[in-house]
Short mmCIF file of N, CA and C in Angstrom, two decimals:
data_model
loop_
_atom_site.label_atom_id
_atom_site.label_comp_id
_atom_site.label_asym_id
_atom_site.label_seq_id
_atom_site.Cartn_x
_atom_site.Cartn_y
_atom_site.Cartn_z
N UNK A 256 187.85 39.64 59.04
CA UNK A 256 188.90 38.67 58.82
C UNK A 256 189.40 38.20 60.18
N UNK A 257 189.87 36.89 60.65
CA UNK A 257 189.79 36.20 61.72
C UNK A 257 191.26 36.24 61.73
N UNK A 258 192.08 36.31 62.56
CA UNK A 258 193.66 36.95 62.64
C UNK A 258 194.16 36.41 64.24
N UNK A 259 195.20 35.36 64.13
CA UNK A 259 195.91 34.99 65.53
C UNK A 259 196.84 35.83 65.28
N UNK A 260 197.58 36.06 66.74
CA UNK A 260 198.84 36.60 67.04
C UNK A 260 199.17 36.21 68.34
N UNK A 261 200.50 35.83 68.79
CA UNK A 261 201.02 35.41 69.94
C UNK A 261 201.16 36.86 70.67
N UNK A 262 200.33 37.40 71.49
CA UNK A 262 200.34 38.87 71.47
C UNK A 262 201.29 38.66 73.40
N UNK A 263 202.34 38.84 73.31
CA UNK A 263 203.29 38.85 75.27
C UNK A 263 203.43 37.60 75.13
N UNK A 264 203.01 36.52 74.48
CA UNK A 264 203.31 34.93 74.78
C UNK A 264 201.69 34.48 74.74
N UNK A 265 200.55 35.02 74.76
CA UNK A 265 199.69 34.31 74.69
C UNK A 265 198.59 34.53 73.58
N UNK A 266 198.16 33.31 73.06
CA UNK A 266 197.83 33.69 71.39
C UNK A 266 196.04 33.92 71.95
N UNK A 267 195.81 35.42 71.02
CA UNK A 267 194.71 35.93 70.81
C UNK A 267 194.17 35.99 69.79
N UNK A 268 193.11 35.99 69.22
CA UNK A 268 192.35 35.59 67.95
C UNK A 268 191.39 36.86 68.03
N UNK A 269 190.58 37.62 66.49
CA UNK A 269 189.59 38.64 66.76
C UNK A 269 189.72 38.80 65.17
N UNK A 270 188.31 39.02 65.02
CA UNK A 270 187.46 39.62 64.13
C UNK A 270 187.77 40.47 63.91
N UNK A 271 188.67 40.97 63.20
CA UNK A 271 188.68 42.56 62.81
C UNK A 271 188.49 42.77 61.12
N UNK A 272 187.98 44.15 60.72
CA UNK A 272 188.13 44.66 59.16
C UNK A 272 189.46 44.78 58.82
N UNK A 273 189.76 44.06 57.33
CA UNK A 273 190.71 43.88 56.83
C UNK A 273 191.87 45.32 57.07
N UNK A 274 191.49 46.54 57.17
CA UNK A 274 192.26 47.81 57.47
C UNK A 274 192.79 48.03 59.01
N UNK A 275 192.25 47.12 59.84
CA UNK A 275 192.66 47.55 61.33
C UNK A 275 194.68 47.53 61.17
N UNK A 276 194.94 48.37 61.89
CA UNK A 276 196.88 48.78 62.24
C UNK A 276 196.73 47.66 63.10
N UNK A 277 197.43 47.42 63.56
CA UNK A 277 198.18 46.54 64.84
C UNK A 277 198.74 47.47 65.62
N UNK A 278 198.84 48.68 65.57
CA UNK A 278 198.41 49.98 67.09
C UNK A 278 197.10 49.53 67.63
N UNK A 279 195.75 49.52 66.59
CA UNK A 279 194.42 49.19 67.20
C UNK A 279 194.40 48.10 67.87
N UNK A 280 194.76 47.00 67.01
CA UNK A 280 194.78 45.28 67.46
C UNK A 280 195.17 44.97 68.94
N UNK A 281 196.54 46.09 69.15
CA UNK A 281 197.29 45.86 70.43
C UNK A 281 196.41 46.28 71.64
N UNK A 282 196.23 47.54 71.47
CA UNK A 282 195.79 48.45 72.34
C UNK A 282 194.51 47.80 72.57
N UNK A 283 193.32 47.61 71.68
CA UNK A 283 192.32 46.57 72.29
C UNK A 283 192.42 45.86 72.55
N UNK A 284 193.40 44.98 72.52
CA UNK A 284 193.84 43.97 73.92
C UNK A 284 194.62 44.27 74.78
N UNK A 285 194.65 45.44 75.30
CA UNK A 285 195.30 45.73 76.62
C UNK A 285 196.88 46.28 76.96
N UNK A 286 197.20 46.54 76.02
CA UNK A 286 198.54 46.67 75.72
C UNK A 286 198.75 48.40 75.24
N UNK A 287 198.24 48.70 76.11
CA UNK A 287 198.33 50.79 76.23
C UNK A 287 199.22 51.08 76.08
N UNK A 288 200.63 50.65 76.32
CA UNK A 288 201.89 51.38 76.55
C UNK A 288 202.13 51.90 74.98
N UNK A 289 201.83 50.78 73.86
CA UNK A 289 201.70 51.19 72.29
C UNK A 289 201.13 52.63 72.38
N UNK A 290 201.80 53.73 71.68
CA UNK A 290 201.19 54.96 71.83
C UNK A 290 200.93 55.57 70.19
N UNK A 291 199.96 56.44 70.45
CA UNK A 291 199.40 56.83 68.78
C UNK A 291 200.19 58.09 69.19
N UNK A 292 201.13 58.54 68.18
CA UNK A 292 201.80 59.98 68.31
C UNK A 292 201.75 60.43 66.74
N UNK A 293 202.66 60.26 65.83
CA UNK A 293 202.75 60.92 64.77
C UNK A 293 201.73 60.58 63.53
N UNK A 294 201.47 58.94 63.80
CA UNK A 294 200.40 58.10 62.77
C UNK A 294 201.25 58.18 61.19
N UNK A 295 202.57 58.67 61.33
CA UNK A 295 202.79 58.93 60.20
C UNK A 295 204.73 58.12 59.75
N UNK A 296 204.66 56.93 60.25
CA UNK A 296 205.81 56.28 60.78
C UNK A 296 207.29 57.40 61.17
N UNK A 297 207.01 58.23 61.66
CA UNK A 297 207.87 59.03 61.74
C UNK A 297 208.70 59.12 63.61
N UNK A 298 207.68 58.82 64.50
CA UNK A 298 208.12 59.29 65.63
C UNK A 298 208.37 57.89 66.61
N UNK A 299 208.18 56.88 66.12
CA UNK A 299 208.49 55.43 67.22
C UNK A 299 207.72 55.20 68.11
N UNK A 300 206.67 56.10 68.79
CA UNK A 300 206.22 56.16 70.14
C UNK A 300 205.29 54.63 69.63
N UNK A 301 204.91 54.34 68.62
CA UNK A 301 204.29 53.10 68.36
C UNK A 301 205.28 51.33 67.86
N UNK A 302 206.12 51.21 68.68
CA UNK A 302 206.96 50.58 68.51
C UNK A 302 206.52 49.44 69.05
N UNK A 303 206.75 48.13 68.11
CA UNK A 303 206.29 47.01 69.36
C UNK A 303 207.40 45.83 68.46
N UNK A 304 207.76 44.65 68.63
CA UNK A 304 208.29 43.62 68.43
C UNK A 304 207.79 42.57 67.69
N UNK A 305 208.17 42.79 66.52
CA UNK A 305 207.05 41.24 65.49
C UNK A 305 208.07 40.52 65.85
N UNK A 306 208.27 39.18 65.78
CA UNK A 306 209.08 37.52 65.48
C UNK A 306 210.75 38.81 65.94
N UNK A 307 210.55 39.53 67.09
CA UNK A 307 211.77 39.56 67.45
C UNK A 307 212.30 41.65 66.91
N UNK A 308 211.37 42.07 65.78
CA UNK A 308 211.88 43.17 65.08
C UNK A 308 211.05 44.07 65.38
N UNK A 309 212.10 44.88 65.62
CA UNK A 309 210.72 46.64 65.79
C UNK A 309 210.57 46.66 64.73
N UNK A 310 209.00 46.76 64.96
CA UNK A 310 208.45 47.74 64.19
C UNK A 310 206.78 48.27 64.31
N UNK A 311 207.00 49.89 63.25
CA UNK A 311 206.00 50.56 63.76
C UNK A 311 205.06 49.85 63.40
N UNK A 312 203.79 49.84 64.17
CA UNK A 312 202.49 49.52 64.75
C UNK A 312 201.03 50.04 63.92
N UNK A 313 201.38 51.50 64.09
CA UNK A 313 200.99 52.39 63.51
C UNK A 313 201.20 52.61 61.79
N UNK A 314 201.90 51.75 61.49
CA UNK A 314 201.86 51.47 59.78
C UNK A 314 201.92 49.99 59.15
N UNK A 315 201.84 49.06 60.48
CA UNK A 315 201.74 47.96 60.12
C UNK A 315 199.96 47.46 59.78
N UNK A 316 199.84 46.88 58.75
CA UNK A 316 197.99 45.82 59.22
C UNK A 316 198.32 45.03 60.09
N UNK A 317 197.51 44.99 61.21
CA UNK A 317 196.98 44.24 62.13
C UNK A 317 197.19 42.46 60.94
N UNK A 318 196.86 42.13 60.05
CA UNK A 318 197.13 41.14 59.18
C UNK A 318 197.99 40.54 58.85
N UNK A 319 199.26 41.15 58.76
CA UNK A 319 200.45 41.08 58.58
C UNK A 319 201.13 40.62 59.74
N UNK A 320 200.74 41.02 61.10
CA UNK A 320 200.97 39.65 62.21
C UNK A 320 200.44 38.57 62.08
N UNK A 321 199.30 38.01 61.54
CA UNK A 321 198.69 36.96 61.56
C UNK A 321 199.63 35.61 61.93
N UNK A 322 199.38 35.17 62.89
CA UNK A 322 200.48 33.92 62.79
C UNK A 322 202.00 33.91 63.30
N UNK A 323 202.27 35.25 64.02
CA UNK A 323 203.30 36.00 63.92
C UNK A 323 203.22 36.28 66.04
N UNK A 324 204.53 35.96 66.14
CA UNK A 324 204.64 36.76 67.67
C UNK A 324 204.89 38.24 67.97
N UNK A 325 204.24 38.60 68.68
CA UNK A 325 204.42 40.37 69.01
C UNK A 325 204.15 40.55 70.24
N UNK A 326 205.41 41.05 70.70
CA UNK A 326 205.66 41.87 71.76
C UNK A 326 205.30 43.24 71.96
N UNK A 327 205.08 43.80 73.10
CA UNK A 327 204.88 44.80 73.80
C UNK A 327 205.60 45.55 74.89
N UNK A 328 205.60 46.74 75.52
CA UNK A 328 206.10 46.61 76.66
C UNK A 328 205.66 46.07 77.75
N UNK A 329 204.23 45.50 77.42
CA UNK A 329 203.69 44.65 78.74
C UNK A 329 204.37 43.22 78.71
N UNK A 330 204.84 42.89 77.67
CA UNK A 330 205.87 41.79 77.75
C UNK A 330 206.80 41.37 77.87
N UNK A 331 207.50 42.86 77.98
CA UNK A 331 208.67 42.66 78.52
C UNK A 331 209.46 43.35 79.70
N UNK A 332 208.66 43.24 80.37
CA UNK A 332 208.82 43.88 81.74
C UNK A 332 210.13 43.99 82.89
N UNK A 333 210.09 42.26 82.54
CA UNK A 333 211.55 41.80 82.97
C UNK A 333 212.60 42.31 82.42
N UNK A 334 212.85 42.39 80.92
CA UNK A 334 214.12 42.59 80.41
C UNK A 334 214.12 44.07 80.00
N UNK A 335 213.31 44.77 80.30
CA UNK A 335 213.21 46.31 80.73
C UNK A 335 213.62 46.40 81.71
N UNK A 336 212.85 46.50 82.63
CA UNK A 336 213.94 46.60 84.04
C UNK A 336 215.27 46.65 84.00
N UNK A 337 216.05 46.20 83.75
CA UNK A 337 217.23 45.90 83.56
C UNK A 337 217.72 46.96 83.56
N UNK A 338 217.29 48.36 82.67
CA UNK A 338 218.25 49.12 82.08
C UNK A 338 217.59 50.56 82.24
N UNK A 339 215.94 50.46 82.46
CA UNK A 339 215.12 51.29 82.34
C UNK A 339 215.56 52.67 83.56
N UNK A 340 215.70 51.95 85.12
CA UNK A 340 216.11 52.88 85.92
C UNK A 340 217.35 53.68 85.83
N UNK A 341 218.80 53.27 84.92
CA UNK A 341 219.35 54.19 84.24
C UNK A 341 219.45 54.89 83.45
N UNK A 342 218.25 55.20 82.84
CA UNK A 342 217.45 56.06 81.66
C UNK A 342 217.00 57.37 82.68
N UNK A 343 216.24 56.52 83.64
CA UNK A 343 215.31 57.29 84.50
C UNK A 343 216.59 58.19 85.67
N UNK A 344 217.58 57.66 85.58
CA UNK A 344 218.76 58.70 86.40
C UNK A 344 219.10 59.32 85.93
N UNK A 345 219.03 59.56 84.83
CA UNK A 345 219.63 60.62 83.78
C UNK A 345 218.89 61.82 83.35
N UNK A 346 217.74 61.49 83.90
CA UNK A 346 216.92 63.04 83.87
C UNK A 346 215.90 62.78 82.40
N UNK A 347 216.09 61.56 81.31
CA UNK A 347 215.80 61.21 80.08
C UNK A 347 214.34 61.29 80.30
N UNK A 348 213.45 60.79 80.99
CA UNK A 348 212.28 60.88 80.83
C UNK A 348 211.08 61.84 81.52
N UNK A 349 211.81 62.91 80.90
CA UNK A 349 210.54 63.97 81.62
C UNK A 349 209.26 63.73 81.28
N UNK A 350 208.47 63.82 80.52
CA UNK A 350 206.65 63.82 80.44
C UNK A 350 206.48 62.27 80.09
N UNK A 351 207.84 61.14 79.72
CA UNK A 351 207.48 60.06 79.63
C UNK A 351 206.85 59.66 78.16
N UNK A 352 206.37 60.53 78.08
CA UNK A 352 205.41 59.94 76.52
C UNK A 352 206.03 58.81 75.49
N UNK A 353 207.63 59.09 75.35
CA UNK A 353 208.03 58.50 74.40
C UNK A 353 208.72 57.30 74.80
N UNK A 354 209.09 57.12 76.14
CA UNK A 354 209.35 55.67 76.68
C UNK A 354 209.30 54.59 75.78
N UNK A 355 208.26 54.57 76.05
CA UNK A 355 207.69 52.92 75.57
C UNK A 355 208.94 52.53 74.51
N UNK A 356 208.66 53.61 73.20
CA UNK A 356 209.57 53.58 72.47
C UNK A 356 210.89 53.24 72.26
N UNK A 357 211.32 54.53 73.37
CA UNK A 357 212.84 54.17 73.56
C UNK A 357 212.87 52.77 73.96
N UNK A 358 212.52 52.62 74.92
CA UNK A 358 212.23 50.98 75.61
C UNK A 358 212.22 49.57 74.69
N UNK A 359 211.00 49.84 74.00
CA UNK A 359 211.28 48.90 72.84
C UNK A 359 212.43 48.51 72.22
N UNK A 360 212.97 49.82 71.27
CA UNK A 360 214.02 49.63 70.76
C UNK A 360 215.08 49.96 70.94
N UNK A 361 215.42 49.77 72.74
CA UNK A 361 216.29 49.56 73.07
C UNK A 361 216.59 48.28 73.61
N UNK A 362 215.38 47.02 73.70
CA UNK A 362 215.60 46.27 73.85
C UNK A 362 216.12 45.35 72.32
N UNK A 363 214.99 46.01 71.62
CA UNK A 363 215.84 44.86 70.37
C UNK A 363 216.94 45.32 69.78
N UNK A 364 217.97 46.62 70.09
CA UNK A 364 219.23 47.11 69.73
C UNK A 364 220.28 45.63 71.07
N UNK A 365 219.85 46.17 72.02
CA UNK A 365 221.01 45.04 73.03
C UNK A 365 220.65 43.58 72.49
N UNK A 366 219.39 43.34 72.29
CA UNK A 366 219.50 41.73 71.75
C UNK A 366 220.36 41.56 70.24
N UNK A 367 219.98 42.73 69.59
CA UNK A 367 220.83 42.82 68.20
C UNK A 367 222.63 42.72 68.41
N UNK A 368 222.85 43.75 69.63
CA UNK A 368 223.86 44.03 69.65
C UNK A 368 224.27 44.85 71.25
N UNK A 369 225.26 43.23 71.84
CA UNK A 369 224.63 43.81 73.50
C UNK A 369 225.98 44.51 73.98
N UNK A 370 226.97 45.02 73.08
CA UNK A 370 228.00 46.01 73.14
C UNK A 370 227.70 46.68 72.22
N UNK A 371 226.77 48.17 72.03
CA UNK A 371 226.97 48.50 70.92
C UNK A 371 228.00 50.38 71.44
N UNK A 372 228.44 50.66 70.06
CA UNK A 372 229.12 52.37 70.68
C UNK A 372 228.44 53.21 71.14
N UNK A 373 228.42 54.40 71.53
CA UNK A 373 227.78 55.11 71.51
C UNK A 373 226.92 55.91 69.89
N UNK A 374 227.45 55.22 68.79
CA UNK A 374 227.20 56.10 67.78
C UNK A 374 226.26 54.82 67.03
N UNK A 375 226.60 53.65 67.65
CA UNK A 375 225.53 53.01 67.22
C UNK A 375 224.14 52.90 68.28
N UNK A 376 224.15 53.07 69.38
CA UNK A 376 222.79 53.69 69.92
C UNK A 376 222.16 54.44 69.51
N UNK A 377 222.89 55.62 69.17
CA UNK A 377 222.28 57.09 68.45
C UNK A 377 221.36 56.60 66.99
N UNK A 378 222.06 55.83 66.16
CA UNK A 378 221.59 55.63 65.09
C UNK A 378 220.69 54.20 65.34
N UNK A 379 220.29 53.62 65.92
CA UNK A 379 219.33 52.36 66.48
C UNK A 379 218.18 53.22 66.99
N UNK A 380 218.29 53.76 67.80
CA UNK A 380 216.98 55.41 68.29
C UNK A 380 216.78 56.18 67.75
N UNK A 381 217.49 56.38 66.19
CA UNK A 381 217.36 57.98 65.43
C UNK A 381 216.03 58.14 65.14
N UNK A 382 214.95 57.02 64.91
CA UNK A 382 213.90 56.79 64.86
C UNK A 382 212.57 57.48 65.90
N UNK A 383 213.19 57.48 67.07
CA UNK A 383 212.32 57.57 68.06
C UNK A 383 212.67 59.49 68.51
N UNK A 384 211.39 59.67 68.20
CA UNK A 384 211.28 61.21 68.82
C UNK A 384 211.02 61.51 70.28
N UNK A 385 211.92 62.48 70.55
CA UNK A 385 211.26 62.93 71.99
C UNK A 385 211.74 64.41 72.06
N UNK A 386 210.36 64.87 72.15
CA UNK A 386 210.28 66.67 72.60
C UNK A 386 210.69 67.59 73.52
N UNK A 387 210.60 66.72 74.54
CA UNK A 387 211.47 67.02 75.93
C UNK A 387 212.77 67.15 75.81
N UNK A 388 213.40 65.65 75.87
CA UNK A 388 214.69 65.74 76.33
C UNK A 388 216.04 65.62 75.29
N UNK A 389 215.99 65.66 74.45
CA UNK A 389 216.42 64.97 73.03
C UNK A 389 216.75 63.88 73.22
N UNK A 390 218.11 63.17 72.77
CA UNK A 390 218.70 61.91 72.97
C UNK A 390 219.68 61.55 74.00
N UNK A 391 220.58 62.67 74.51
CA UNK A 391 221.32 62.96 75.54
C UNK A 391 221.41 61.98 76.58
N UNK A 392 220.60 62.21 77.37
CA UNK A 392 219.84 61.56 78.51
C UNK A 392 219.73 60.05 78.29
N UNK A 393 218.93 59.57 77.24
CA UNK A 393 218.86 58.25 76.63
C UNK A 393 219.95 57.41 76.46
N UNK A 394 220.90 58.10 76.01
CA UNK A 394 222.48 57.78 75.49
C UNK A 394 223.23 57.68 76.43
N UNK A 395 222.99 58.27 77.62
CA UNK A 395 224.02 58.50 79.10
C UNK A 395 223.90 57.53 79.78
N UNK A 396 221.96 56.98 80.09
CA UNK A 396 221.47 56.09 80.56
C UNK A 396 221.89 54.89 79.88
N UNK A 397 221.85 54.43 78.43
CA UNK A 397 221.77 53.41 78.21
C UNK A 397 223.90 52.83 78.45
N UNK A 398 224.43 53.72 78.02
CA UNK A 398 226.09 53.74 78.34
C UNK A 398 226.50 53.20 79.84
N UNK A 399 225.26 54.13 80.76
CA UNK A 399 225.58 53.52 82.12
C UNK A 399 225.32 52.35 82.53
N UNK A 400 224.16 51.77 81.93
CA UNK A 400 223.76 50.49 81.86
C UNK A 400 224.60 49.32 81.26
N UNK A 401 225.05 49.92 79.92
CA UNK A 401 226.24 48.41 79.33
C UNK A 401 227.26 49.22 80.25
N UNK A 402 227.97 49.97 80.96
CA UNK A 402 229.04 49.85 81.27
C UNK A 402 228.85 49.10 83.20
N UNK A 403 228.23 49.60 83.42
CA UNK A 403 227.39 48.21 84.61
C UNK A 403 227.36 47.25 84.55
N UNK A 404 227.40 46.74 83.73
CA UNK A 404 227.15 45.23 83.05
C UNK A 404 228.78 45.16 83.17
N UNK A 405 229.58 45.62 82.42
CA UNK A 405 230.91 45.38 81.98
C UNK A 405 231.59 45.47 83.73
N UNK A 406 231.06 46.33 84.85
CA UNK A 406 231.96 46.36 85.63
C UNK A 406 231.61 44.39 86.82
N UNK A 407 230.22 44.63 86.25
CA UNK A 407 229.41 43.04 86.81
C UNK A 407 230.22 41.90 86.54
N UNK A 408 230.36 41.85 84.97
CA UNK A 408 231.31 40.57 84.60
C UNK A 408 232.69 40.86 84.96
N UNK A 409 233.21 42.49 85.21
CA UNK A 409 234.44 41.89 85.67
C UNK A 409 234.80 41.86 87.03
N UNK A 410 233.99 41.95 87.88
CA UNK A 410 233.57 41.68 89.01
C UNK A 410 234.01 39.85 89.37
N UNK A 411 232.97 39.29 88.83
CA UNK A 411 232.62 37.57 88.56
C UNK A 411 234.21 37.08 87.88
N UNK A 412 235.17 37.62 87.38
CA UNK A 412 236.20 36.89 86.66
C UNK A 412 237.14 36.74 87.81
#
């Protein structure tokens, strides 16, 4: 079955059997950071961005993008940055594995909601597993980041 997707902004086309995930779809086009962890929509590490929405990868058909924009973390590099090195001060990413994840959907939580509490972070990531460090770290980082922001704009007033 012949299948477009706007895969980072640029549309790719491929032959695949009607069963391929869109973990496979991604990852054979170059987009590694998508990670195979639980296969069982349970752990996030396969998180990527359809028309704007996480979601897992790993339980989606590759089909079901058809026609459809999807993001990666190779696509969003820029608006990672942003927030990523206060994750990484917090001690949050020891073996890394689950990044991507957090990453993902922590970008479409601030686009959802670019003040959110602390208790709505927790529950926007409850999704995403990590073995290492729990959520702690994640939660400290991402707090330091909107409250950075908050000291930026009131900086500029």
């Amino acid at each position: 079955m012949e299948i477009k997707i706007k895969l980072n902004g640029t549309m790719v086309s491929d032959d695949v059997p009607a069963d391929t995930l869109l973990i496979d779809f991604v990852r054979a086009h170059g987009c590694l950071s998508v990670k195979r962890g639980c296969e069982t929509s349970s752990c996030g590490l396969c998180t990527v961005l359809m028309d704007d929405e996480p979601v897992l990868s790993c339980s989606t058909l590759a089909a079901r993008a058809n026609g459809r924009s999807v993001h990666t973390l190779e696509g969003l590099q820029e608006e990672a940055s942003e927030f990523v090195g206060f994750i990484a001060d917090q001690g949050a990413e020891q073996c890394g594995f689950c990044n991507p994840g957090f990453v993902m959907n922590t970008i479409a939580l601030l686009r959802e909601n670019p003040d959110p509490s602390d208790g709505e972070i927790l529950a926007y990531l409850s999704g995403n597993l990590c073995r290492c460090s729990g959520y702690e770290g994640q939660l400290r980082g991402i707090r330091a980041f909107l409250n950075s922001r908050h000291e930026e704009g009131a900086n500029h007033e």
